[in-house]
Short mmCIF file of C-alpha atoms (C1' of nucleotides) in Angstrom, two decimals:
data_model
loop_
_atom_site.label_atom_id
_atom_site.label_comp_id
_atom_site.label_asym_id
_atom_site.label_seq_id
_atom_site.Cartn_x
_atom_site.Cartn_y
_atom_site.Cartn_z
CA MET A 1 154.27 -17.25 72.55
CA SER A 2 151.15 -19.25 71.78
CA THR A 3 151.56 -21.30 74.94
CA TRP A 4 148.51 -19.72 76.54
CA ALA A 5 146.40 -20.41 73.47
CA ASP A 6 147.51 -24.03 73.29
CA ALA A 7 146.98 -24.69 76.97
CA THR A 8 143.58 -23.06 76.86
CA LEU A 9 142.41 -24.99 73.83
CA ALA A 10 143.61 -28.26 75.33
CA ALA A 11 141.89 -27.57 78.66
CA MET A 12 138.66 -26.53 77.00
CA GLN A 13 138.68 -29.69 74.94
CA THR A 14 138.95 -31.73 78.13
CA LYS A 15 136.08 -29.96 79.85
CA ARG A 16 133.63 -29.88 76.99
CA HIS A 17 133.61 -32.32 74.15
CA ARG A 18 133.57 -30.73 70.73
CA SER A 19 135.93 -27.91 69.88
CA GLY A 20 134.62 -25.76 67.08
CA GLY A 21 136.54 -23.56 64.74
CA ALA A 22 135.18 -20.31 66.09
CA ARG A 23 136.45 -20.98 69.58
CA ARG A 24 139.88 -21.89 68.28
CA ALA A 25 139.96 -18.68 66.23
CA VAL A 26 138.96 -16.53 69.20
CA VAL A 27 141.50 -18.16 71.50
CA GLU A 28 144.29 -17.87 68.97
CA LEU A 29 143.54 -14.23 68.32
CA LEU A 30 143.47 -13.49 72.05
CA GLY A 31 146.77 -15.31 72.49
CA ARG A 32 148.40 -12.96 70.00
CA GLN A 33 147.35 -9.83 71.89
CA ASP A 34 149.26 -8.35 74.76
CA CYS A 35 146.53 -6.14 76.16
CA CYS A 36 142.78 -6.17 76.36
CA LEU A 37 140.39 -6.27 73.42
CA THR A 38 136.70 -5.49 73.19
CA ALA A 39 134.25 -8.08 71.90
CA GLN A 40 133.75 -5.93 68.85
CA GLY A 41 137.50 -5.69 68.40
CA ILE A 42 137.80 -9.46 68.44
CA PHE A 43 134.93 -9.74 65.96
CA ASP A 44 136.55 -7.19 63.66
CA GLY A 45 139.92 -8.91 63.95
CA LEU A 46 138.48 -12.26 62.97
CA ARG A 47 136.56 -10.76 60.08
CA ALA A 48 139.75 -9.04 58.92
CA GLU A 49 141.41 -12.45 58.80
CA GLY A 50 138.58 -13.62 56.57
CA ARG A 51 137.00 -15.75 59.31
CA ARG A 52 133.22 -15.60 58.99
CA VAL A 53 132.06 -15.57 62.61
CA GLY A 54 129.02 -14.18 64.32
CA ILE A 55 129.31 -11.58 67.04
CA ALA A 56 127.06 -13.73 69.20
CA SER A 57 129.54 -16.58 69.05
CA VAL A 58 132.29 -14.25 70.15
CA TYR A 59 130.25 -13.27 73.19
CA ARG A 60 129.32 -16.87 73.97
CA ILE A 61 132.91 -18.06 73.68
CA LEU A 62 134.22 -15.22 75.81
CA GLU A 63 131.63 -16.01 78.46
CA GLN A 64 132.82 -19.61 78.61
CA LEU A 65 136.46 -18.60 78.75
CA VAL A 66 135.79 -16.14 81.53
CA ARG A 67 133.73 -18.64 83.49
CA ASP A 68 136.49 -21.21 83.25
CA GLY A 69 139.14 -18.71 84.24
CA PHE A 70 141.14 -18.58 81.01
CA VAL A 71 140.19 -15.05 80.16
CA GLN A 72 139.84 -12.02 82.37
CA ARG A 73 137.02 -9.62 81.76
CA ILE A 74 137.93 -6.00 82.31
CA ASP A 75 135.58 -3.11 82.70
CA VAL A 76 137.14 0.31 82.58
CA GLY A 77 133.91 2.18 83.12
CA ASP A 78 132.88 3.10 79.60
CA GLY A 79 130.21 0.41 79.45
CA ILE A 80 132.20 -1.76 77.06
CA SER A 81 133.72 -5.00 78.34
CA ARG A 82 137.26 -5.88 77.40
CA TYR A 83 138.91 -9.27 77.51
CA GLU A 84 142.46 -10.53 77.81
CA PRO A 85 144.23 -13.83 78.48
CA ALA A 86 144.57 -14.64 82.17
CA HIS A 87 148.06 -15.78 83.03
CA PRO A 88 147.55 -17.72 86.24
CA GLY A 89 150.17 -16.94 88.84
CA GLY A 90 152.41 -15.32 86.29
CA GLU A 91 152.76 -11.68 85.43
CA HIS A 92 149.82 -9.59 86.17
CA HIS A 93 149.05 -6.17 84.87
CA HIS A 94 146.41 -3.57 85.49
CA HIS A 95 144.98 -0.77 83.40
CA LEU A 96 145.21 2.95 83.17
CA VAL A 97 142.44 4.73 81.30
CA CYS A 98 143.05 8.15 79.85
CA ASP A 99 140.36 10.67 80.80
CA GLY A 100 141.11 12.56 77.62
CA CYS A 101 141.26 10.10 74.76
CA GLY A 102 139.89 7.01 76.47
CA ARG A 103 142.86 4.88 75.51
CA VAL A 104 143.64 1.95 77.77
CA VAL A 105 147.25 1.16 78.59
CA ALA A 106 148.67 -1.54 80.81
CA PHE A 107 151.03 -1.14 83.73
CA GLU A 108 152.66 -3.30 86.36
CA ASP A 109 153.56 -2.31 89.89
CA GLN A 110 155.14 -4.56 92.44
CA PRO A 111 154.18 -2.69 95.64
CA LEU A 112 150.56 -2.64 94.51
CA GLU A 113 150.69 -6.35 93.78
CA GLN A 114 152.00 -7.06 97.25
CA ALA A 115 149.30 -4.99 98.88
CA LEU A 116 146.69 -6.89 96.87
CA GLU A 117 148.13 -10.25 97.84
CA GLY A 118 147.85 -9.46 101.52
CA LEU A 119 144.26 -8.35 101.18
CA SER A 120 142.78 -11.80 101.29
CA THR A 121 144.12 -12.55 104.74
CA ARG A 122 143.60 -9.05 106.10
CA LEU A 123 139.94 -9.10 105.11
CA GLY A 124 139.40 -12.64 106.34
CA HIS A 125 137.66 -13.25 103.08
CA GLU A 126 138.49 -15.23 99.99
CA VAL A 127 139.61 -13.05 97.10
CA ALA A 128 139.62 -14.90 93.80
CA ALA A 129 140.42 -12.01 91.52
CA HIS A 130 141.05 -8.30 91.53
CA ASP A 131 140.76 -5.49 89.05
CA VAL A 132 142.45 -2.17 89.43
CA VAL A 133 141.57 0.65 87.09
CA LEU A 134 143.30 3.99 87.27
CA ARG A 135 142.04 7.15 85.63
CA GLY A 136 144.10 10.12 84.60
CA GLU A 137 145.41 11.95 81.59
CA CYS A 138 147.99 10.21 79.47
CA SER A 139 151.11 12.13 78.49
CA ASP A 140 149.73 12.91 75.03
CA CYS A 141 146.54 14.40 76.42
CA LEU A 142 148.34 16.31 79.16
CA ARG A 143 150.43 18.01 76.50
CA ALA A 144 147.41 18.74 74.30
CA ALA A 145 145.38 20.17 77.20
CA SER A 146 147.93 22.83 78.13
CA MET B 1 125.72 13.28 108.51
CA SER B 2 124.22 15.27 105.67
CA THR B 3 127.34 17.37 105.36
CA TRP B 4 128.20 15.86 101.99
CA ALA B 5 124.72 16.49 100.66
CA ASP B 6 124.73 20.09 101.84
CA ALA B 7 128.17 20.84 100.49
CA THR B 8 127.31 19.26 97.17
CA LEU B 9 124.04 21.13 96.78
CA ALA B 10 125.71 24.41 97.67
CA ALA B 11 128.54 23.84 95.22
CA MET B 12 126.19 22.82 92.43
CA GLN B 13 124.15 25.92 93.00
CA THR B 14 127.24 28.04 92.57
CA LYS B 15 128.31 26.38 89.34
CA ARG B 16 124.97 26.24 87.60
CA HIS B 17 122.14 28.62 88.22
CA ARG B 18 118.83 26.92 88.92
CA SER B 19 118.56 24.13 91.42
CA GLY B 20 115.64 21.87 90.73
CA GLY B 21 113.87 19.53 93.08
CA ALA B 22 114.99 16.34 91.40
CA ARG B 23 118.65 17.09 91.85
CA ARG B 24 118.13 17.91 95.51
CA ALA B 25 116.24 14.66 95.98
CA VAL B 26 118.95 12.59 94.32
CA VAL B 27 121.73 14.26 96.28
CA GLU B 28 119.90 13.86 99.57
CA LEU B 29 119.18 10.21 98.92
CA LEU B 30 122.81 9.57 97.99
CA GLY B 31 123.95 11.35 101.13
CA ARG B 32 121.95 8.94 103.25
CA GLN B 33 123.60 5.86 101.74
CA ASP B 34 126.86 4.40 102.92
CA CYS B 35 127.63 2.27 99.89
CA CYS B 36 127.00 2.36 96.18
CA LEU B 37 123.59 2.44 94.51
CA THR B 38 122.52 1.71 90.95
CA ALA B 39 120.67 4.31 88.92
CA GLN B 40 117.63 2.07 89.09
CA GLY B 41 118.05 1.77 92.86
CA ILE B 42 118.08 5.53 93.20
CA PHE B 43 115.03 5.79 90.99
CA ASP B 44 113.19 3.16 93.03
CA GLY B 45 114.21 4.82 96.28
CA LEU B 46 112.86 8.17 95.18
CA ARG B 47 109.62 6.65 93.95
CA ALA B 48 109.27 4.83 97.27
CA GLU B 49 109.44 8.22 98.99
CA GLY B 50 106.62 9.38 96.74
CA ARG B 51 108.88 11.59 94.65
CA ARG B 52 107.74 11.48 91.03
CA VAL B 53 110.99 11.55 89.10
CA GLY B 54 111.99 10.29 85.70
CA ILE B 55 114.76 7.76 85.33
CA ALA B 56 116.29 9.98 82.67
CA SER B 57 116.66 12.79 85.18
CA VAL B 58 118.41 10.44 87.56
CA TYR B 59 120.92 9.55 84.87
CA ARG B 60 121.36 13.16 83.85
CA ILE B 61 121.88 14.32 87.41
CA LEU B 62 124.33 11.52 88.15
CA GLU B 63 126.29 12.41 85.04
CA GLN B 64 126.63 16.00 86.24
CA LEU B 65 127.62 14.95 89.72
CA VAL B 66 130.25 12.56 88.38
CA ARG B 67 131.62 15.15 85.98
CA ASP B 68 131.96 17.69 88.77
CA GLY B 69 133.59 15.16 91.08
CA PHE B 70 130.91 14.92 93.74
CA VAL B 71 129.94 11.36 92.96
CA GLN B 72 132.08 8.40 92.05
CA ARG B 73 130.88 6.02 89.39
CA ILE B 74 131.69 2.39 90.11
CA ASP B 75 131.58 -0.47 87.67
CA VAL B 76 131.86 -3.90 89.18
CA GLY B 77 131.67 -5.73 85.88
CA ASP B 78 128.02 -6.69 85.67
CA GLY B 79 127.22 -4.00 83.14
CA ILE B 80 125.34 -1.87 85.64
CA SER B 81 126.87 1.36 86.86
CA ARG B 82 126.76 2.18 90.55
CA TYR B 83 127.18 5.55 92.20
CA GLU B 84 128.25 6.79 95.59
CA PRO B 85 129.23 10.06 97.24
CA ALA B 86 132.89 10.95 96.73
CA HIS B 87 134.52 12.07 99.94
CA PRO B 88 137.47 14.10 98.72
CA GLY B 89 140.64 13.32 100.63
CA GLY B 90 138.71 11.66 103.39
CA GLU B 91 138.00 8.01 103.89
CA HIS B 92 138.08 5.95 100.83
CA HIS B 93 136.68 2.51 100.34
CA HIS B 94 136.70 -0.07 97.64
CA HIS B 95 134.37 -2.88 96.69
CA LEU B 96 134.19 -6.61 96.95
CA VAL B 97 131.76 -8.38 94.65
CA CYS B 98 130.49 -11.82 95.58
CA ASP B 99 130.85 -14.31 92.75
CA GLY B 100 127.92 -16.22 94.20
CA CYS B 101 125.15 -13.77 94.95
CA GLY B 102 126.48 -10.67 93.23
CA ARG B 103 126.21 -8.55 96.35
CA VAL B 104 128.59 -5.62 96.61
CA VAL B 105 130.17 -4.83 99.95
CA ALA B 106 132.63 -2.13 100.87
CA PHE B 107 136.01 -2.53 102.52
CA GLU B 108 138.92 -0.35 103.54
CA ASP B 109 142.56 -1.31 103.62
CA GLN B 110 145.39 0.96 104.59
CA PRO B 111 148.30 -0.90 102.97
CA LEU B 112 146.42 -0.97 99.68
CA GLU B 113 145.71 2.73 99.96
CA GLN B 114 149.38 3.46 100.49
CA ALA B 115 150.39 1.39 97.48
CA LEU B 116 147.86 3.28 95.39
CA GLU B 117 149.11 6.64 96.57
CA GLY B 118 152.64 5.85 95.51
CA LEU B 119 151.53 4.74 92.07
CA SER B 120 151.29 8.18 90.58
CA THR B 121 154.95 8.96 91.15
CA ARG B 122 156.18 5.44 90.35
CA LEU B 123 154.41 5.48 87.00
CA GLY B 124 155.48 9.02 86.17
CA HIS B 125 151.92 9.65 85.21
CA GLU B 126 149.09 11.64 86.67
CA VAL B 127 146.52 9.45 88.41
CA ALA B 128 143.30 11.28 89.13
CA ALA B 129 141.23 8.39 90.42
CA HIS B 130 141.41 4.70 91.06
CA ASP B 131 138.92 1.88 91.32
CA VAL B 132 139.67 -1.45 92.90
CA VAL B 133 137.20 -4.28 92.55
CA LEU B 134 137.78 -7.62 94.21
CA ARG B 135 135.91 -10.77 93.33
CA GLY B 136 135.36 -13.75 95.59
CA GLU B 137 132.72 -15.59 97.52
CA CYS B 138 131.21 -13.85 100.50
CA SER B 139 130.94 -15.76 103.75
CA ASP B 140 127.27 -16.56 103.17
CA CYS B 141 127.93 -18.05 99.76
CA LEU B 142 131.01 -19.95 100.93
CA ARG B 143 128.88 -21.64 103.53
CA ALA B 144 126.07 -22.39 101.07
CA ALA B 145 128.44 -23.82 98.47
CA SER B 146 129.89 -26.46 100.78
"C1'" DA C 1 109.65 36.68 81.67
"C1'" DT C 2 113.23 33.56 80.42
"C1'" DA C 3 116.22 30.03 80.31
"C1'" DC C 4 117.42 25.99 82.82
"C1'" DG C 5 115.51 21.69 84.98
"C1'" DT C 6 112.46 17.77 84.54
"C1'" DG C 7 109.37 13.93 83.08
"C1'" DC C 8 107.87 11.03 79.56
"C1'" DA C 9 108.51 8.48 75.54
"C1'" DA C 10 111.35 6.99 71.95
"C1'" DA C 11 115.91 5.92 70.33
"C1'" DG C 12 120.53 3.96 70.78
"C1'" DT C 13 123.98 0.53 71.87
"C1'" DA C 14 126.20 -3.40 73.99
"C1'" DT C 15 124.98 -7.92 74.98
"C1'" DT C 16 121.99 -12.18 75.12
"C1'" DT C 17 118.86 -15.62 73.38
"C1'" DG C 18 116.11 -18.61 69.96
"C1'" DC C 19 116.61 -21.46 66.37
"C1'" DA C 20 117.98 -24.01 62.28
"C1'" DA C 21 122.01 -25.41 59.84
"C1'" DA C 22 126.88 -26.97 60.02
"C1'" DC C 23 130.16 -29.66 62.12
"C1'" DG C 24 133.08 -32.70 65.17
"C1'" DG C 25 133.94 -37.16 67.14
"C1'" DC D 1 124.51 -40.39 63.67
"C1'" DC D 2 123.93 -37.44 67.86
"C1'" DG D 3 124.67 -33.58 70.28
"C1'" DT D 4 127.53 -29.48 70.61
"C1'" DT D 5 128.82 -25.32 68.17
"C1'" DT D 6 127.87 -21.60 65.18
"C1'" DG D 7 125.76 -17.68 62.48
"C1'" DC D 8 121.93 -14.91 61.83
"C1'" DA D 9 118.21 -12.25 63.42
"C1'" DA D 10 115.32 -10.85 66.94
"C1'" DA D 11 114.97 -9.68 71.65
"C1'" DT D 12 116.65 -7.63 75.98
"C1'" DA D 13 118.49 -4.28 79.23
"C1'" DC D 14 120.87 -0.30 80.51
"C1'" DT D 15 121.55 4.28 79.22
"C1'" DT D 16 120.90 8.49 76.36
"C1'" DT D 17 118.35 11.86 73.70
"C1'" DG D 18 114.29 14.78 71.89
"C1'" DC D 19 110.89 17.55 73.19
"C1'" DA D 20 107.27 20.03 75.64
"C1'" DC D 21 106.14 21.58 80.12
"C1'" DG D 22 107.27 23.15 84.73
"C1'" DT D 23 109.93 25.98 87.79
"C1'" DA D 24 113.41 28.89 90.00
"C1'" DT D 25 115.38 33.25 89.82
#
DNA sequence: ATACGTGCAAAGTATTTGCAAACGG
DNA sequence: CCGTTTGCAAATACTTTGCACGTAT
């Protein structure tokens, strides 16, 4: 379960030298999540655990993790960045944003994944990463909007 | 060529009552573009034409146009929103962001489009809109990074 | 004439940066 | 010990809001 967190911490330690407590805390918290978190959400989560961190450190650490490819930054269009562990090669999910309540839920879809894989060659262009964001009303909001 | 601009202006005039000069200017400028523009880009473009508009009006007008479905808001992950005419039903393109220079270029891909169309039924969930953003190095940057 | 549209300036909010203190190796 | 990491506070940048004036109908 914490395999991503361990691998990430080990790899970061190799690249840079010191490994501070705040980075470990952020990575471990991210490793426990299954979907994306906002920077503020990570900050709140760490504070809730009693960890005294600064929001700036959270941003700085996330920036490093994104730059080194361990974390994927996701932007669903509300102006707030979200972050989640990047599982290289492995399972891959995308996000569905509810137009009503703004909730973000994950989904997987094999045909979509295949179409995305072929893109790189069809475009004759390197594609390092892809984000797909769908918008629509979630079942709760559809019912409420009747 | 200006068919989108005309249709949009006409439809806006039906929904709301007055039709001010700033909105017309924004819609006409958008209609002349083929890919996405930032709010600041639209503002600069209008100023360059000698139109004295406020950046706040640009944002307000874009918000209306997005809400009414005439303009699509695109977020490529750099924290700056981009806007482009929405061509309902018609051709549909997505965006490729260069990791090197940050430039945004458009692309179309039929297999991807088909996978996206099927998503709504496969997920058992209404999907009103979708954004796909690819990241990778553009040919210029690939060459420069050798 | 009247209410919506617009421009300017000020406020708001997510994120970044400067800097001194804490900390790891 | 030395240099990276961190927390705080201040700064930045995009976007939104308040308000008075202009403008279309």
